[in-house]
Coordinates of C-alpha atoms and ligand atoms in Angstrom, one line a residue:
M872 CA 3.3 34.5 53.5
I873 CA 1.9 35.5 50.2
G874 CA -1.9 35.6 50.6
V875 CA -4.0 34.3 47.7
F876 CA -7.7 35.0 47.7
D877 CA -10.6 33.7 45.6
S878 CA -14.3 33.4 46.0
G879 CA -13.8 29.6 45.9
F880 CA -11.6 27.0 44.2
G881 CA -10.7 29.1 41.1
G882 CA -7.7 30.8 42.6
L883 CA -6.1 27.4 43.0
S884 CA -5.5 27.6 39.3
I885 CA -3.3 30.7 39.9
L886 CA -1.8 29.3 43.1
K887 CA -0.5 26.3 41.3
D888 CA 1.6 28.5 38.9
L889 CA 2.7 30.8 41.7
Q890 CA 4.0 27.8 43.6
K891 CA 6.0 26.6 40.6
A892 CA 7.4 30.1 40.0
L893 CA 8.2 30.7 43.7
P894 CA 8.9 27.2 45.1
N895 CA 10.5 28.5 48.3
H896 CA 7.9 31.0 49.3
D897 CA 5.1 30.4 51.7
F898 CA 1.4 30.8 50.7
L899 CA -1.8 31.2 52.6
Y900 CA -4.9 30.5 50.3
L901 CA -8.3 31.6 51.3
G902 CA -11.4 30.4 49.4
D903 CA -14.7 32.0 50.4
N904 CA -16.5 28.8 49.2
A905 CA -19.5 29.3 51.5
R906 CA -20.4 32.6 49.7
A907 CA -19.3 31.7 46.1
P908 CA -20.1 32.5 43.4
Y909 CA -19.4 36.2 43.6
G910 CA -19.8 36.9 39.9
T911 CA -23.5 37.4 40.0
R912 CA -23.5 39.6 43.1
S913 CA -23.7 43.4 43.4
F914 CA -20.7 45.6 43.5
E915 CA -21.3 46.4 47.2
T916 CA -21.5 42.8 48.2
I917 CA -18.4 41.7 46.2
H918 CA -16.4 44.6 47.8
R919 CA -17.6 43.8 51.3
Y920 CA -16.9 40.1 51.1
T921 CA -13.5 40.7 49.4
W922 CA -12.3 43.2 52.0
Q923 CA -13.4 41.0 54.8
A924 CA -11.3 38.1 53.5
V925 CA -8.4 40.3 52.5
S926 CA -8.3 42.0 56.0
Y927 CA -8.1 38.5 57.4
L928 CA -5.2 37.5 55.2
L929 CA -3.3 40.8 55.8
E930 CA -2.9 39.8 59.5
Q931 CA -0.4 37.3 58.3
C932 CA 0.5 38.3 54.8
P933 CA 2.4 41.5 53.7
L934 CA 1.3 40.8 50.1
V935 CA -2.1 39.6 49.1
I936 CA -3.0 38.6 45.5
L937 CA -6.7 38.7 44.5
A938 CA -6.6 35.5 42.3
C939 CA -10.2 36.3 41.3
N940 CA -11.1 38.5 38.3
T941 CA -14.5 39.4 39.8
A942 CA -12.9 40.7 43.0
S943 CA -10.1 42.4 41.0
A944 CA -12.7 44.2 38.8
R945 CA -15.1 45.1 41.5
A946 CA -13.2 45.6 44.7
L947 CA -9.5 46.1 44.1
R948 CA -9.5 49.8 43.4
T949 CA -11.5 50.7 46.5
I950 CA -9.3 48.4 48.6
Q951 CA -6.1 50.0 47.3
Q952 CA -7.3 53.6 47.4
K953 CA -9.5 53.6 50.5
N954 CA -9.6 50.5 52.7
L955 CA -5.9 49.7 52.8
P956 CA -4.5 53.2 53.4
Q957 CA -7.0 53.7 56.3
S958 CA -6.2 50.3 57.9
K959 CA -3.4 49.2 60.2
H960 CA -2.0 47.3 57.2
S961 CA -1.3 50.4 55.2
Q962 CA 2.3 49.2 54.5
S963 CA 1.1 45.9 53.0
K964 CA 0.2 45.4 49.3
V965 CA -2.9 44.0 47.6
L966 CA -2.6 43.2 43.9
G967 CA -5.1 42.0 41.3
I968 CA -4.8 39.8 38.2
I969 CA -6.5 42.0 35.6
R970 CA -3.7 44.5 35.1
P971 CA -0.9 41.9 34.7
T972 CA -3.1 40.1 32.1
T973 CA -4.0 43.1 30.1
E974 CA -0.3 44.2 30.0
V975 CA 0.5 41.1 27.8
I976 CA -2.8 40.0 26.2
G977 CA -2.1 41.9 22.9
N978 CA 1.1 40.0 22.4
Y979 CA -0.7 36.8 21.9
S980 CA -3.0 37.8 19.0
K981 CA -1.7 38.0 15.4
N982 CA -4.7 39.9 14.1
N983 CA -5.6 42.0 17.1
R984 CA -8.9 40.1 17.7
V985 CA -9.4 38.7 21.2
G986 CA -12.3 37.2 23.0
L987 CA -12.8 36.6 26.6
F988 CA -15.1 34.5 28.9
A989 CA -15.7 36.0 32.4
T990 CA -18.4 36.2 35.1
P991 CA -21.2 38.8 34.7
G992 CA -19.5 40.9 37.4
T993 CA -16.3 41.2 35.4
V994 CA -18.0 41.8 32.1
L995 CA -20.3 44.4 33.6
S996 CA -17.4 46.3 35.1
N997 CA -15.9 46.7 31.7
T998 CA -12.4 46.7 33.3
Y999 CA -10.8 44.5 30.7
S1000 CA -12.1 46.7 27.9
I1001 CA -10.9 49.9 29.6
E1002 CA -7.5 48.6 30.4
I1003 CA -6.9 47.0 27.0
S1004 CA -8.0 50.1 25.1
R1005 CA -5.2 52.0 26.9
L1006 CA -2.5 49.5 26.4
F1007 CA -3.4 48.0 23.0
P1008 CA -5.6 50.6 21.3
H1009 CA -5.9 48.6 18.1
L1010 CA -7.2 45.4 19.7
K1011 CA -10.8 44.5 19.2
L1012 CA -12.1 42.8 22.3
S1013 CA -15.3 40.7 22.5
Q1014 CA -16.7 39.6 25.9
Q1015 CA -19.0 36.8 26.9
A1016 CA -20.5 36.6 30.4
C1017 CA -20.9 33.0 31.6
P1018 CA -23.1 33.1 34.7
F1019 CA -23.3 29.3 35.0
W1020 CA -19.7 28.3 34.7
V1021 CA -18.5 29.1 38.2
P1022 CA -21.4 27.2 39.9
L1023 CA -20.6 24.2 37.6
V1024 CA -16.9 24.2 38.7
E1025 CA -17.8 24.8 42.4
N1026 CA -20.1 21.7 42.1
R1027 CA -17.4 19.7 40.3
E1028 CA -19.6 19.3 37.2
L1029 CA -16.9 19.5 34.5
N1030 CA -18.4 17.3 31.9
S1031 CA -22.1 16.8 32.8
E1032 CA -24.9 17.3 30.4
G1033 CA -25.6 20.7 32.0
A1034 CA -21.9 21.7 31.7
R1035 CA -21.9 20.7 28.0
F1036 CA -25.1 22.7 27.4
F1037 CA -23.9 25.9 29.0
V1038 CA -20.3 25.7 27.7
K1039 CA -21.4 25.1 24.1
R1040 CA -24.0 27.9 24.3
D1041 CA -21.6 30.5 25.6
V1042 CA -18.7 29.5 23.3
Q1043 CA -21.0 29.8 20.3
A1044 CA -22.3 33.2 21.5
L1045 CA -18.7 34.5 21.8
L1046 CA -17.7 33.3 18.4
K1047 CA -20.7 34.9 16.9
K1048 CA -19.6 38.3 18.3
D1049 CA -16.4 38.2 16.2
P1050 CA -15.8 35.1 14.0
Q1051 CA -12.3 36.3 13.3
M1052 CA -10.8 36.2 16.8
D1053 CA -7.6 34.2 17.1
T1054 CA -7.1 34.3 20.8
V1055 CA -9.5 33.6 23.7
L1056 CA -8.8 34.4 27.4
L1057 CA -10.3 32.6 30.3
A1058 CA -10.8 35.7 32.4
C1059 CA -12.1 33.8 35.4
T1060 CA -9.8 31.7 37.5
H1061 CA -12.4 28.9 37.7
Y1062 CA -12.6 28.4 34.0
P1063 CA -9.3 26.5 33.3
L1064 CA -11.0 23.4 34.8
L1065 CA -13.5 23.6 31.9
T1066 CA -10.7 23.8 29.3
P1067 CA -11.2 20.3 27.7
L1068 CA -14.9 21.0 27.3
I1069 CA -14.4 24.6 26.0
Q1070 CA -11.8 23.3 23.5
E1071 CA -14.4 20.8 22.1
F1072 CA -16.5 23.7 20.9
L1073 CA -13.7 26.2 20.0
P1074 CA -12.1 26.0 16.5
P1075 CA -8.6 24.5 16.8
H1076 CA -6.8 27.5 15.3
I1077 CA -7.9 29.7 18.3
T1078 CA -5.3 30.0 21.1
L1079 CA -6.9 29.5 24.5
L1080 CA -5.2 31.4 27.3
S1081 CA -5.3 30.8 31.1
Q1082 CA -4.0 33.4 33.5
G1083 CA -1.9 31.3 35.8
P1084 CA 1.4 31.4 34.0
I1085 CA 0.9 35.1 33.2
V1086 CA 0.2 36.1 36.8
A1087 CA 3.1 33.9 38.1
Q1088 CA 5.6 35.7 35.7
K1089 CA 4.3 39.1 36.6
T1090 CA 4.5 38.3 40.4
L1091 CA 8.2 37.3 39.9
D1092 CA 8.8 40.6 38.1
Y1093 CA 7.0 42.5 40.8
L1094 CA 9.1 40.9 43.6
K1095 CA 12.3 41.7 41.7
N1096 CA 11.3 45.3 41.4
H1097 CA 10.0 45.6 45.0
P1098 CA 12.7 44.1 47.3
E1099 CA 11.1 45.9 50.3
V1100 CA 8.1 43.5 49.8
E1101 CA 10.1 40.5 48.9
Q1102 CA 12.3 40.7 52.0
K1103 CA 9.2 40.5 54.3
L1104 CA 8.1 37.2 52.8
S1105 CA 8.8 34.0 54.6
K1106 CA 10.4 31.1 52.6
S1107 CA 9.9 27.6 53.8
G1108 CA 8.1 26.3 50.7
S1109 CA 4.8 25.7 52.6
T1110 CA 1.2 26.3 51.6
Q1111 CA -1.8 26.5 54.0
F1112 CA -5.4 26.7 53.1
L1113 CA -8.4 28.4 54.6
T1114 CA -12.1 28.0 53.5
T1115 CA -15.3 29.5 54.7
D1116 CA -17.0 26.1 54.0
T1117 CA -16.1 22.8 55.7
V1118 CA -12.7 21.2 55.5
D1119 CA -14.2 18.2 53.7
F1120 CA -16.0 20.3 51.1
F1121 CA -12.8 22.2 50.3
K1122 CA -10.7 19.0 50.2
K1123 CA -12.9 17.4 47.6
G1124 CA -13.0 20.4 45.3
A1125 CA -9.3 21.4 45.8
E1126 CA -8.2 17.9 44.7
L1127 CA -9.3 18.8 41.2
F1128 CA -6.6 21.5 41.1
L1129 CA -3.8 20.2 43.3
D1130 CA -2.6 16.8 44.0
S1131 CA -0.4 17.3 47.1
E1132 CA -1.4 16.9 50.8
M1133 CA -3.2 19.9 52.1
S1134 CA -3.4 21.6 55.5
I1135 CA -6.9 23.1 55.6
K1136 CA -8.7 25.1 58.2
S1137 CA -12.3 26.3 58.2
L1138 CA -13.2 29.9 59.2
T1139 CA -16.5 31.8 59.4
F1140 CA -17.1 35.5 58.5
V1141 CA -20.0 37.2 60.2
Ligands
LIG2693 N1 -12.7 32.9 40.2 C1 -13.5 34.1 40.1 C2 -13.1 35.0 38.9 O1 -11.9 34.8 38.5 C3 -15.0 33.6 40.1 C4 -15.8 34.6 40.8 C5 -17.2 34.0 41.2 O2 -17.2 33.5 42.3 O3 -18.1 34.1 40.5 O4 -13.8 35.8 38.5

């Protein structure tokens, strides 16, 4: 199976596009809902939680995708360089979603002015800015941390008074940083659910990008270029779900992202 990990429901916005791009592949999704949000936690905690979940997925998945920007920014490098090579899964692969996004982001802007919304953890890591400056040196990037957006989505508050307040506040703060930006990236996999609200406060000429289609295309390319990984993946078109919260809790939240029947199991990390 292809393992897909997120702190909670957000990674489902990536899973949906992965399923479309790879309809015959099998997926195992793990949402650490009981410990979400990650975005306001320390580097050490994000790394520890992520490696715990990834190790679990690696038992069944030769390829794991961190469908979470915060985990990609804070934990991926240590996992790839230290944890994975020292583990019994050293032949397996763990990929993030920041690199595939930064590889194409510059192609969307006509004036090289891009903004992004992300969790405080992602913004603090400066990963987007470092990667983009290497690949698109002329691109001006403005970043806005949105500490309340993930809790809003995890609590299924997509258009409440509170959601409107925080989304409006953070959109205005980003626009103020660079009024000329023509492209805005949702650099947190939870945020696509807030798209209708974000768009209410964003000028219509600005292109709003979600990562799902980008990550799906890049995964297709990756599997084409890595037949040794591709041949290890099972293909019966199934998806199973794991959550660290209750099955009921996960089912209610996941319904916002996916409309198919779900096979969900609960697990606990100690
Ligand atoms: N979906 C995660 C991301 O893409 C949210 C992390 C969180 O739990 O704060 O960053």
